[in-house]
GROMACS .gro file of C-alpha atoms in nm:
model
  481
    1MET     CA    1  -0.761   2.485  -1.216
    2PRO     CA    2  -0.876   2.631  -0.933
    3ALA     CA    3  -1.192   2.425  -0.763
    4LYS     CA    4  -1.584   2.550  -0.841
    5LYS     CA    5  -1.664   2.747  -0.529
    6LYS     CA    6  -1.998   2.689  -0.323
    7LEU     CA    7  -2.282   2.962  -0.355
    8GLN     CA    8  -2.471   2.976  -0.059
    9ILE     CA    9  -2.752   3.273  -0.131
   10HIS     CA   10  -2.993   3.408   0.187
   11PHE     CA   11  -3.333   3.521   0.040
   12VAL     CA   12  -3.359   3.864   0.188
   13GLN     CA   13  -3.708   4.034   0.133
   14ILE     CA   14  -3.645   4.392   0.089
   15LYS     CA   15  -3.984   4.619  -0.017
   16ILE     CA   16  -3.883   4.853  -0.290
   17LEU     CA   17  -3.949   5.232  -0.233
   18ASN     CA   18  -4.140   5.356  -0.534
   19ASN     CA   19  -3.801   5.567  -0.670
   20SER     CA   20  -3.550   5.444  -0.935
   21HIS     CA   21  -3.264   5.608  -0.703
   22LEU     CA   22  -3.328   5.401  -0.418
   23GLU     CA   23  -3.393   5.087  -0.611
   24LEU     CA   24  -3.053   5.117  -0.792
   25ILE     CA   25  -2.888   5.203  -0.463
   26MET     CA   26  -3.022   4.863  -0.269
   27ASN     CA   27  -2.996   4.665  -0.570
   28LYS     CA   28  -2.597   4.751  -0.550
   29LEU     CA   29  -2.651   4.686  -0.189
   30LEU     CA   30  -2.799   4.303  -0.248
   31ILE     CA   31  -2.504   4.255  -0.521
   32LEU     CA   32  -2.275   4.328  -0.257
   33LEU     CA   33  -2.395   4.158   0.010
   34ILE     CA   34  -2.433   3.845  -0.224
   35ALA     CA   35  -2.056   3.848  -0.305
   36ILE     CA   36  -1.989   3.901   0.076
   37VAL     CA   37  -2.212   3.582   0.190
   38PHE     CA   38  -2.010   3.416  -0.175
   39VAL     CA   39  -1.673   3.504  -0.045
   40ALA     CA   40  -1.708   3.436   0.325
   41CYS     CA   41  -1.857   3.070   0.282
   42ASP     CA   42  -1.604   2.994  -0.001
   43LYS     CA   43  -1.314   3.093   0.222
   44GLU     CA   44  -1.489   2.927   0.516
   45ASN     CA   45  -1.508   2.596   0.322
   46THR     CA   46  -1.114   2.550   0.078
   47VAL     CA   47  -0.790   2.575   0.179
   48THR     CA   48  -0.521   2.781  -0.067
   49ILE     CA   49  -0.263   2.545  -0.163
   50ASN     CA   50   0.091   2.793  -0.314
   51THR     CA   51   0.384   2.607  -0.511
   52ASN     CA   52   0.736   2.700  -0.505
   53ILE     CA   53   0.840   2.390  -0.664
   54SER     CA   54   1.194   2.438  -0.784
   55ASP     CA   55   1.273   2.076  -0.908
   56PRO     CA   56   1.210   2.048  -1.230
   57GLU     CA   57   1.192   1.623  -1.168
   58VAL     CA   58   0.862   1.745  -1.007
   59PRO     CA   59   0.626   1.820  -1.294
   60GLN     CA   60   0.305   1.744  -1.069
   61LEU     CA   61   0.205   1.713  -0.694
   62LEU     CA   62  -0.071   1.442  -0.569
   63ILE     CA   63  -0.278   1.606  -0.296
   64MET     CA   64  -0.539   1.359  -0.117
   65ASN     CA   65  -0.734   1.273   0.163
   66GLU     CA   66  -0.884   0.910   0.097
   67VAL     CA   67  -1.155   0.955   0.450
   68GLU     CA   68  -1.287   1.312   0.255
   69MET     CA   69  -1.268   1.119  -0.091
   70ILE     CA   70  -1.037   1.402  -0.157
   71PHE     CA   71  -0.784   1.402  -0.498
   72ASP     CA   72  -0.671   1.676  -0.703
   73THR     CA   73  -0.321   1.686  -0.847
   74ILE     CA   74  -0.177   2.077  -0.899
   75SER     CA   75   0.095   2.119  -1.207
   76ASP     CA   76   0.000   2.473  -1.252
   77PHE     CA   77   0.354   2.604  -1.071
   78ASN     CA   78   0.356   2.934  -1.197
   79GLY     CA   79   0.242   3.075  -0.896
   80THR     CA   80  -0.117   3.072  -0.909
   81PRO     CA   81  -0.307   3.005  -0.575
   82PHE     CA   82  -0.472   2.638  -0.575
   83VAL     CA   83  -0.796   2.603  -0.472
   84LEU     CA   84  -0.930   2.303  -0.265
   85PRO     CA   85  -1.269   2.214  -0.131
   86VAL     CA   86  -1.209   2.109   0.216
   87GLY     CA   87  -1.515   2.003   0.502
   88GLU     CA   88  -1.606   2.192   0.772
   89LYS     CA   89  -1.366   2.007   1.071
   90PRO     CA   90  -0.979   1.977   1.036
   91SER     CA   91  -0.814   1.714   0.845
   92ILE     CA   92  -0.491   1.569   0.697
   93LEU     CA   93  -0.403   1.628   0.346
   94LYS     CA   94  -0.112   1.423   0.192
   95VAL     CA   95   0.093   1.578  -0.069
   96GLN     CA   96   0.301   1.305  -0.276
   97PHE     CA   97   0.517   1.267  -0.569
   98GLY     CA   98   0.659   0.930  -0.584
   99ARG     CA   99   0.785   0.829  -0.313
  100LEU     CA  100   0.792   1.159  -0.135
  101ALA     CA  101   0.517   1.217   0.073
  102ASP     CA  102   0.425   1.430   0.351
  103TYR     CA  103   0.148   1.509   0.523
  104ILE     CA  104  -0.066   1.824   0.571
  105TYR     CA  105  -0.262   1.946   0.890
  106ILE     CA  106  -0.570   2.168   0.725
  107SER     CA  107  -0.815   2.361   0.889
  108PRO     CA  108  -1.137   2.596   0.644
  109GLY     CA  109  -0.946   2.877   0.524
  110ALA     CA  110  -0.581   2.760   0.567
  111GLU     CA  111  -0.263   2.877   0.392
  112ILE     CA  112  -0.070   2.674   0.277
  113THR     CA  113   0.262   2.628   0.081
  114ILE     CA  114   0.471   2.321  -0.060
  115ASN     CA  115   0.824   2.411  -0.136
  116LYS     CA  116   1.001   2.185  -0.298
  117GLU     CA  117   1.433   2.231  -0.420
  118ARG     CA  118   1.617   2.027  -0.637
  119GLY     CA  119   1.774   1.753  -0.448
  120SER     CA  120   1.544   1.797  -0.174
  121ARG     CA  121   1.444   1.475  -0.027
  122VAL     CA  122   1.139   1.595   0.162
  123PHE     CA  123   0.905   1.921   0.069
  124ASN     CA  124   0.906   2.181   0.324
  125ILE     CA  125   0.570   2.311   0.382
  126GLU     CA  126   0.455   2.651   0.536
  127ASN     CA  127   0.142   2.654   0.678
  128SER     CA  128  -0.103   2.864   0.899
  129ASN     CA  129  -0.109   2.617   1.135
  130ASP     CA  130   0.178   2.686   1.228
  131ALA     CA  131   0.165   2.475   1.528
  132GLU     CA  132  -0.005   2.184   1.421
  133GLN     CA  133   0.218   2.173   1.110
  134LYS     CA  134   0.573   2.178   1.300
  135LEU     CA  135   0.417   1.933   1.534
  136LEU     CA  136   0.257   1.662   1.263
  137ALA     CA  137   0.618   1.743   1.111
  138GLU     CA  138   0.849   1.677   1.382
  139PHE     CA  139   0.612   1.358   1.521
  140ASP     CA  140   0.686   1.194   1.209
  141LYS     CA  141   1.050   1.263   1.213
  142GLN     CA  142   1.108   1.087   1.544
  143MET     CA  143   0.892   0.793   1.489
  144ASP     CA  144   1.082   0.700   1.206
  145ILE     CA  145   1.405   0.732   1.464
  146ALA     CA  146   1.226   0.531   1.701
  147SER     CA  147   1.126   0.287   1.408
  148ALA     CA  148   1.496   0.257   1.300
  149LYS     CA  149   1.644   0.268   1.682
  150TYR     CA  150   1.401   0.003   1.774
  151SER     CA  151   1.336  -0.226   1.443
  152LEU     CA  152   1.172  -0.561   1.496
  153ASN     CA  153   1.501  -0.686   1.437
  154GLU     CA  154   1.665  -0.561   1.749
  155ILE     CA  155   1.395  -0.562   1.988
  156ALA     CA  156   1.202  -0.869   1.918
  157ASN     CA  157   1.439  -1.129   2.062
  158GLY     CA  158   1.385  -1.115   2.364
  159SER     CA  159   1.084  -1.234   2.594
  160GLU     CA  160   0.783  -1.068   2.652
  161GLU     CA  161   0.891  -0.874   2.914
  162ASP     CA  162   1.227  -0.756   2.764
  163PHE     CA  163   1.007  -0.663   2.412
  164GLU     CA  164   0.705  -0.457   2.626
  165HIS     CA  165   1.029  -0.268   2.750
  166ALA     CA  166   1.167  -0.200   2.428
  167LEU     CA  167   0.823  -0.104   2.338
  168SER     CA  168   0.829   0.194   2.630
  169LEU     CA  169   1.159   0.315   2.527
  170LYS     CA  170   1.087   0.349   2.170
  171TYR     CA  171   0.793   0.590   2.235
  172GLU     CA  172   0.922   0.781   2.445
  173GLU     CA  173   1.059   1.072   2.296
  174VAL     CA  174   0.688   1.073   2.088
  175ASN     CA  175   0.500   1.102   2.448
  176LYS     CA  176   0.691   1.356   2.572
  177LEU     CA  177   0.660   1.563   2.241
  178LEU     CA  178   0.313   1.577   2.268
  179ALA     CA  179   0.286   1.626   2.612
  180GLU     CA  180   0.531   1.943   2.546
  181HIS     CA  181   0.274   2.047   2.263
  182GLN     CA  182  -0.078   2.092   2.460
  183ASP     CA  183  -0.132   2.426   2.273
  184ALA     CA  184  -0.221   2.239   1.927
  185SER     CA  185  -0.488   2.137   1.824
  186GLN     CA  186  -0.615   1.849   2.063
  187ASP     CA  187  -0.756   1.695   1.732
  188LEU     CA  188  -0.412   1.662   1.638
  189ILE     CA  189  -0.244   1.522   1.950
  190SER     CA  190  -0.498   1.265   1.944
  191TRP     CA  191  -0.483   1.142   1.642
  192LEU     CA  192  -0.098   1.133   1.681
  193GLU     CA  193  -0.168   0.928   1.994
  194ALA     CA  194  -0.399   0.704   1.822
  195ARG     CA  195  -0.122   0.655   1.611
  196ILE     CA  196   0.107   0.560   1.880
  197ILE     CA  197  -0.117   0.291   1.997
  198ALA     CA  198  -0.133   0.163   1.599
  199ASN     CA  199   0.249   0.187   1.589
  200LYS     CA  200   0.256  -0.076   1.887
  201ILE     CA  201  -0.011  -0.295   1.773
  202GLU     CA  202   0.162  -0.351   1.487
  203SER     CA  203   0.491  -0.494   1.655
  204LYS     CA  204   0.311  -0.702   1.899
  205VAL     CA  205   0.131  -0.828   1.594
  206TYR     CA  206   0.464  -0.955   1.425
  207TYR     CA  207   0.681  -0.982   1.744
  208PRO     CA  208   0.604  -1.420   1.768
  209ASP     CA  209   0.712  -1.410   1.394
  210TYR     CA  210   1.012  -1.210   1.428
  211TYR     CA  211   1.141  -1.380   1.780
  212GLU     CA  212   1.058  -1.805   1.604
  213TYR     CA  213   1.286  -1.635   1.304
  214ILE     CA  214   1.560  -1.509   1.507
  215LYS     CA  215   1.546  -1.769   1.834
  216LYS     CA  216   1.355  -2.081   1.653
  217GLU     CA  217   1.152  -2.141   1.846
  218GLU     CA  218   0.813  -1.995   2.001
  219PRO     CA  219   0.802  -1.754   2.279
  220VAL     CA  220   0.603  -1.722   2.534
  221ILE     CA  221   0.323  -1.512   2.544
  222SER     CA  222   0.117  -1.453   2.813
  223ALA     CA  223  -0.243  -1.355   2.779
  224ASP     CA  224  -0.243  -0.996   2.852
  225PHE     CA  225   0.000  -0.971   2.595
  226TYR     CA  226  -0.280  -0.864   2.317
  227LYS     CA  227  -0.482  -0.609   2.580
  228THR     CA  228  -0.355  -0.319   2.365
  229GLU     CA  229  -0.562  -0.363   2.034
  230ASN     CA  230  -0.912  -0.270   2.285
  231ASP     CA  231  -0.738   0.070   2.274
  232LEU     CA  232  -0.778   0.125   1.912
  233ASP     CA  233  -1.148   0.231   1.803
  234LEU     CA  234  -1.161   0.099   1.420
  235SER     CA  235  -1.489   0.323   1.380
  236ARG     CA  236  -1.281   0.666   1.344
  237LYS     CA  237  -1.211   0.760   1.031
  238GLU     CA  238  -1.004   1.063   1.036
  239LEU     CA  239  -0.728   0.773   1.200
  240PHE     CA  240  -0.717   0.654   0.863
  241TYR     CA  241  -0.567   0.988   0.712
  242PHE     CA  242  -0.250   0.849   0.795
  243ASP     CA  243  -0.075   0.531   0.632
  244ASP     CA  244   0.065   0.386   0.904
  245MET     CA  245  -0.276   0.346   1.052
  246LYS     CA  246  -0.466   0.171   0.779
  247SER     CA  247  -0.126  -0.085   0.787
  248ALA     CA  248  -0.207  -0.154   1.136
  249ALA     CA  249  -0.555  -0.225   1.126
  250LEU     CA  250  -0.458  -0.481   0.833
  251SER     CA  251  -0.194  -0.625   1.030
  252LEU     CA  252  -0.438  -0.605   1.358
  253LEU     CA  253  -0.715  -0.754   1.202
  254GLY     CA  254  -0.523  -1.049   0.990
  255ARG     CA  255  -0.371  -1.124   1.312
  256GLY     CA  256  -0.479  -1.510   1.340
  257VAL     CA  257  -0.559  -1.588   0.987
  258ASN     CA  258  -0.230  -1.762   0.955
  259PHE     CA  259  -0.093  -1.852   0.605
  260GLU     CA  260  -0.040  -2.181   0.676
  261ASP     CA  261  -0.393  -2.281   0.729
  262TYR     CA  262  -0.495  -2.216   0.377
  263GLU     CA  263  -0.416  -2.391   0.078
  264ASP     CA  264  -0.280  -2.101  -0.143
  265PHE     CA  265  -0.293  -1.737  -0.156
  266THR     CA  266  -0.626  -1.664  -0.288
  267GLU     CA  267  -0.783  -1.828   0.033
  268TYR     CA  268  -0.535  -1.655   0.278
  269TYR     CA  269  -0.625  -1.320   0.132
  270ALA     CA  270  -1.022  -1.438   0.095
  271ALA     CA  271  -0.991  -1.493   0.486
  272ARG     CA  272  -0.853  -1.132   0.527
  273TYR     CA  273  -1.113  -0.979   0.316
  274LYS     CA  274  -1.378  -1.204   0.495
  275VAL     CA  275  -1.271  -0.998   0.860
  276ILE     CA  276  -1.359  -0.645   0.758
  277ASP     CA  277  -1.652  -0.782   0.679
  278GLU     CA  278  -1.698  -0.872   1.032
  279ARG     CA  279  -1.476  -0.647   1.258
  280VAL     CA  280  -1.530  -0.342   1.087
  281GLU     CA  281  -1.834  -0.168   1.101
  282ASN     CA  282  -1.842   0.176   0.940
  283PRO     CA  283  -1.857   0.146   0.589
  284GLU     CA  284  -1.588   0.377   0.480
  285ILE     CA  285  -1.320   0.239   0.654
  286ALA     CA  286  -1.402  -0.073   0.526
  287GLU     CA  287  -1.357   0.043   0.179
  288ILE     CA  288  -1.035   0.182   0.227
  289LEU     CA  289  -0.869  -0.176   0.425
  290LYS     CA  290  -1.065  -0.441   0.115
  291PHE     CA  291  -0.938  -0.178  -0.105
  292GLY     CA  292  -0.537  -0.251   0.046
  293ILE     CA  293  -0.649  -0.590   0.068
  294ILE     CA  294  -0.740  -0.635  -0.289
  295ASN     CA  295  -0.446  -0.445  -0.375
  296ASP     CA  296  -0.195  -0.681  -0.187
  297LYS     CA  297  -0.370  -0.971  -0.378
  298ILE     CA  298  -0.317  -0.838  -0.699
  299ASN     CA  299   0.013  -0.674  -0.683
  300TYR     CA  300   0.188  -0.957  -0.442
  301ALA     CA  301  -0.012  -1.279  -0.511
  302GLY     CA  302  -0.091  -1.366  -0.869
  303GLY     CA  303  -0.314  -1.062  -1.009
  304ILE     CA  304  -0.702  -1.138  -0.973
  305GLN     CA  305  -0.774  -1.542  -1.020
  306GLY     CA  306  -0.957  -1.625  -0.752
  307PHE     CA  307  -1.084  -1.369  -0.634
  308GLU     CA  308  -1.321  -1.200  -0.921
  309ASP     CA  309  -1.621  -1.259  -0.639
  310GLN     CA  310  -1.446  -1.015  -0.385
  311ILE     CA  311  -1.286  -0.762  -0.679
  312ASN     CA  312  -1.695  -0.813  -0.781
  313GLU     CA  313  -1.838  -0.759  -0.474
  314TYR     CA  314  -1.622  -0.368  -0.427
  315LEU     CA  315  -1.708  -0.285  -0.724
  316LYS     CA  316  -2.061  -0.301  -0.694
  317ILE     CA  317  -1.993  -0.125  -0.288
  318ALA     CA  318  -1.752   0.116  -0.289
  319LYS     CA  319  -1.829   0.513  -0.302
  320ASP     CA  320  -1.471   0.635  -0.338
  321PRO     CA  321  -1.472   0.643  -0.746
  322ASN     CA  322  -1.054   0.733  -0.777
  323LYS     CA  323  -1.062   0.364  -0.593
  324LYS     CA  324  -1.291   0.215  -0.818
  325ILE     CA  325  -1.132   0.360  -1.116
  326ALA     CA  326  -0.771   0.177  -0.962
  327ILE     CA  327  -0.927  -0.176  -0.960
  328GLU     CA  328  -1.074  -0.145  -1.257
  329ASN     CA  329  -0.719  -0.069  -1.427
  330GLN     CA  330  -0.565  -0.359  -1.197
  331VAL     CA  331  -0.826  -0.599  -1.344
  332ALA     CA  332  -0.754  -0.427  -1.666
  333LYS     CA  333  -0.359  -0.519  -1.673
  334TRP     CA  334  -0.447  -0.894  -1.609
  335ALA     CA  335  -0.684  -0.982  -1.834
  336HIS     CA  336  -0.463  -1.149  -2.014
  337LEU     CA  337  -0.293  -1.360  -1.785
  338LYS     CA  338  -0.640  -1.524  -1.672
  339LYS     CA  339  -0.624  -1.870  -1.644
  340GLY     CA  340  -0.671  -2.031  -1.998
  341ALA     CA  341  -0.511  -1.752  -2.204
  342VAL     CA  342  -0.226  -1.846  -2.422
  343ALA     CA  343   0.062  -1.798  -2.174
  344PRO     CA  344   0.270  -1.448  -2.287
  345ASP     CA  345   0.592  -1.628  -2.486
  346PHE     CA  346   0.956  -1.525  -2.377
  347THR     CA  347   1.318  -1.602  -2.416
  348ALA     CA  348   1.578  -1.608  -2.196
  349LEU     CA  349   1.937  -1.737  -2.194
  350THR     CA  350   2.117  -2.079  -2.099
  351ARG     CA  351   2.500  -2.095  -1.876
  352ASP     CA  352   2.615  -2.127  -2.217
  353GLY     CA  353   2.457  -1.861  -2.364
  354GLU     CA  354   2.191  -2.035  -2.596
  355GLU     CA  355   1.818  -1.913  -2.616
  356VAL     CA  356   1.519  -2.048  -2.462
  357LYS     CA  357   1.194  -2.021  -2.576
  358LEU     CA  358   0.877  -2.086  -2.394
  359SER     CA  359   0.732  -2.157  -2.701
  360ASP     CA  360   0.981  -2.441  -2.777
  361LEU     CA  361   0.787  -2.635  -2.501
  362LYS     CA  362   0.497  -2.687  -2.611
  363GLY     CA  363   0.413  -2.982  -2.581
  364LYS     CA  364   0.462  -3.023  -2.242
  365HIS     CA  365   0.379  -2.882  -1.903
  366VAL     CA  366   0.558  -2.619  -1.775
  367TYR     CA  367   0.633  -2.521  -1.432
  368ILE     CA  368   0.772  -2.171  -1.392
  369ASP     CA  369   1.001  -2.048  -1.072
  370VAL     CA  370   1.083  -1.684  -1.171
  371TRP     CA  371   1.422  -1.603  -0.865
  372ALA     CA  372   1.712  -1.455  -0.791
  373THR     CA  373   2.036  -1.579  -0.622
  374TRP     CA  374   2.017  -1.227  -0.368
  375CYS     CA  375   1.577  -1.366  -0.270
  376GLY     CA  376   1.625  -1.486   0.054
  377PRO     CA  377   1.288  -1.687   0.041
  378CYS     CA  378   1.351  -1.768  -0.336
  379LEU     CA  379   1.623  -1.962  -0.214
  380ALA     CA  380   1.396  -2.103   0.070
  381GLU     CA  381   1.209  -2.290  -0.230
  382ILE     CA  382   1.523  -2.419  -0.344
  383PRO     CA  383   1.464  -2.791  -0.134
  384SER     CA  384   1.089  -2.861  -0.243
  385LEU     CA  385   1.192  -2.758  -0.569
  386LYS     CA  386   1.433  -3.063  -0.589
  387SER     CA  387   1.188  -3.235  -0.457
  388MET     CA  388   0.929  -3.239  -0.680
  389GLU     CA  389   1.129  -3.234  -0.975
  390GLU     CA  390   1.246  -3.554  -0.854
  391LYS     CA  391   0.892  -3.644  -0.774
  392TYR     CA  392   0.809  -3.618  -1.140
  393HIS     CA  393   1.101  -3.713  -1.356
  394GLY     CA  394   1.005  -3.868  -1.632
  395GLN     CA  395   0.699  -3.758  -1.642
  396ASN     CA  396   0.560  -3.466  -1.905
  397LEU     CA  397   0.605  -3.207  -1.715
  398GLU     CA  398   0.949  -2.954  -1.729
  399PHE     CA  399   1.082  -2.757  -1.442
  400VAL     CA  400   1.178  -2.394  -1.616
  401SER     CA  401   1.404  -2.113  -1.356
  402VAL     CA  402   1.385  -1.808  -1.425
  403SER     CA  403   1.654  -1.604  -1.278
  404ILE     CA  404   1.611  -1.232  -1.287
  405ASP     CA  405   1.997  -1.093  -1.124
  406LYS     CA  406   2.149  -0.828  -1.250
  407GLU     CA  407   2.330  -0.856  -1.599
  408SER     CA  408   2.639  -0.778  -1.414
  409ASP     CA  409   2.574  -1.096  -1.179
  410ARG     CA  410   2.551  -1.338  -1.469
  411GLU     CA  411   2.889  -1.508  -1.344
  412LYS     CA  412   2.735  -1.533  -0.990
  413TRP     CA  413   2.449  -1.695  -1.087
  414LYS     CA  414   2.614  -1.970  -1.329
  415ASN     CA  415   2.821  -2.059  -1.062
  416PHE     CA  416   2.545  -2.084  -0.783
  417VAL     CA  417   2.343  -2.256  -1.034
  418MET     CA  418   2.701  -2.475  -1.066
  419GLU     CA  419   2.770  -2.534  -0.635
  420LYS     CA  420   2.407  -2.622  -0.501
  421ASP     CA  421   2.325  -2.850  -0.867
  422LEU     CA  422   2.036  -2.696  -0.948
  423LYS     CA  423   1.788  -2.921  -1.213
  424GLY     CA  424   1.561  -2.878  -1.457
  425ILE     CA  425   1.585  -2.586  -1.739
  426GLN     CA  426   1.844  -2.357  -1.588
  427ILE     CA  427   1.797  -1.966  -1.805
  428MET     CA  428   1.835  -1.613  -1.691
  429THR     CA  429   1.674  -1.323  -1.847
  430ASN     CA  430   1.912  -1.013  -1.917
  431GLU     CA  431   1.674  -0.734  -1.832
  432ALA     CA  432   1.609  -0.816  -1.472
  433TRP     CA  433   1.346  -0.660  -1.339
  434GLN     CA  434   1.278  -0.461  -1.678
  435ALA     CA  435   1.265  -0.794  -1.841
  436LYS     CA  436   0.964  -0.830  -2.119
  437MET     CA  437   0.868  -1.163  -1.958
  438THR     CA  438   0.823  -0.995  -1.580
  439THR     CA  439   0.616  -0.701  -1.729
  440ASP     CA  440   0.429  -0.944  -1.942
  441TYR     CA  441   0.353  -1.110  -1.636
  442ASN     CA  442   0.288  -0.847  -1.406
  443ILE     CA  443   0.586  -0.971  -1.142
  444SER     CA  444   0.633  -0.710  -0.900
  445GLY     CA  445   0.748  -0.968  -0.634
  446ILE     CA  446   0.933  -1.301  -0.583
  447PRO     CA  447   0.955  -1.588  -0.596
  448ARG     CA  448   0.686  -1.622  -0.852
  449PHE     CA  449   0.540  -1.949  -0.976
  450ILE     CA  450   0.377  -1.967  -1.302
  451MET     CA  451   0.208  -2.299  -1.447
  452ILE     CA  452   0.156  -2.347  -1.820
  453ASP     CA  453   0.013  -2.652  -1.992
  454GLU     CA  454   0.096  -2.826  -2.259
  455ASN     CA  455  -0.132  -2.664  -2.499
  456GLY     CA  456   0.039  -2.320  -2.388
  457ALA     CA  457  -0.229  -2.224  -2.220
  458LEU     CA  458  -0.241  -2.061  -1.836
  459VAL     CA  459  -0.308  -2.269  -1.608
  460SER     CA  460  -0.191  -2.016  -1.347
  461ALA     CA  461  -0.010  -1.722  -1.342
  462ASP     CA  462   0.032  -1.771  -0.962
  463ALA     CA  463   0.090  -2.098  -0.893
  464PRO     CA  464   0.161  -2.285  -0.586
  465ARG     CA  465   0.525  -2.241  -0.450
  466PRO     CA  466   0.644  -2.628  -0.409
  467SER     CA  467   0.683  -2.632  -0.041
  468ASN     CA  468   0.288  -2.610  -0.051
  469THR     CA  469   0.335  -2.984  -0.117
  470VAL     CA  470  -0.101  -3.030  -0.085
  471SER     CA  471  -0.178  -2.750  -0.310
  472PHE     CA  472   0.154  -2.876  -0.621
  473THR     CA  473   0.060  -3.201  -0.593
  474LYS     CA  474  -0.296  -3.134  -0.652
  475MET     CA  475  -0.263  -2.922  -0.938
  476VAL     CA  476   0.030  -3.119  -1.122
  477ASP     CA  477  -0.181  -3.441  -1.054
  478GLY     CA  478  -0.461  -3.295  -1.244
  479LEU     CA  479  -0.275  -3.176  -1.520
  480LEU     CA  480  -0.094  -3.485  -1.597
  481ASN     CA  481  -0.390  -3.746  -1.507
   0.00000   0.00000   0.00000
C-alpha cells in the first residue's frame, strides 16, 4: 500500500465578503490551495518506486535504510507506483531479495524503477538521479574487481611496504572513477571516498593474521601502520548506509580484542560489545554496531547463553523496532537451548550403518563435536580432541563426533575416520545441513561443540573447543567432580 501522505496546512486569514457567490469562489480557492500544498509537500518528502519484475521467483523486495530506520516491502508488481516517505536530504536505500542486493541513491522527489529479469543476477535500476546511480553502480563493480584481484590471500604475504604498495594499486581505479565524476553529488562522492578508507582500514586490520597464516611468522609492523584509522569518522552516520562500512567499523573496533586473551567466545564478544560503548559516541551508530555483535554472537558462537545481559541492555535502549524484533525472534529461537534444558534427541549412523541415538547415552556426560571432512578449522581441532579423549579415558564421559558431510561423501568420511584413527563414537547424519540435529541445535557454522550432562540436560549448546584446554578442562572437571 502507498505510504500515508503527510499534510502540512498553512492557516491563512481570509476576509469573506458578504456575498454568497464570492464566498463560494474563495472556499474553492482555499481547497485548491490546500491541495497544492498537500501535493507539493508530499512530493518533496517521498520517492516513487516503480517495479518491472519479470522474475516469478521474486515474490517481494525489501527496501531499507538502517540509519533513518526505513524498512518496507514491495510485493505488488502490477505497475502501481510505490510511494515511500524519506528524509529531506539525499541518502541511500538498499533493495534486497535474498542474497541479491543493490544500493539506490535517493533524493526527495526521486523517480526510481527497479528492473529484474528471470535468470538475471543483478537488479537494473533506473533513477532520475542518473549520474549518481551510475556512479554508485560502477563504484561497487570496480570495488568488487579490485577486491578479487588484490585479495588478502594474494597481497598479505609480503612486507609492510609491499602490502601498502599493493593497497595503493588496489584503489587506483576507484579513485580515478571518483575524480572523473565530479559532476555527481558531492555528498555521494564523500561517502564513497569514506568507503575506500574503510576498506583500506579493514585490510590493514587483517593483514597481520593473514601474513602469519601464510608465512608462519609474525610480520614486522611500524608504529605508523594504523594511522589511517584516524581518517575514518565513526560519527558520520550517513556512512552506515553501506554494509561494508559496518563491517569495517566492527573490524576496526575489534582490533586489539584478541580471542586468545579470553576463555571463550562469550567473553570475547562481550569485550567487543564493550568497546562500542567506549569508542562510539553516536547512539544511532552504536545501536547498528551492537546489533551486528549480538547477531554474530547468537548465530556463530552458540546462541544467547552468557550474553543475556548485553541482549537485555540492547533491547532497552534500541530505537529501531525492526532490530528489536529481530533480536527478540533470535532469543525465542534459542530458548530451548538454554543451560539446563533437555538436549534435543537425534539419531545418526555409524560406519557400519548402525543407529546411535543421543538418548541411548543417558547416564554419561556427552561431549559432541559437529564437524565435516571438508572443514579446515574442524580438522585443526582433531589433535586436541584426541588429547582430551586420552586424558579422560575410562571416566564417565563419552566423546561423540557427528559428521555433517553430504550423503554422497559417506565413503570419504568412512575412509577419513579410519586413516586418522579417530576415537570415540563416530557417526554421520544423512541430511548434512538439513539434518534434524543441525536445525534443532541451530547450527549455522562448524566446528560446533556441545556439552550434555549425564541426565540429558544441556550444559552448553556452544561448549569450549578442545584446543581451549583451560576452559574445556574447567567444564569437564566440574561435571565429573
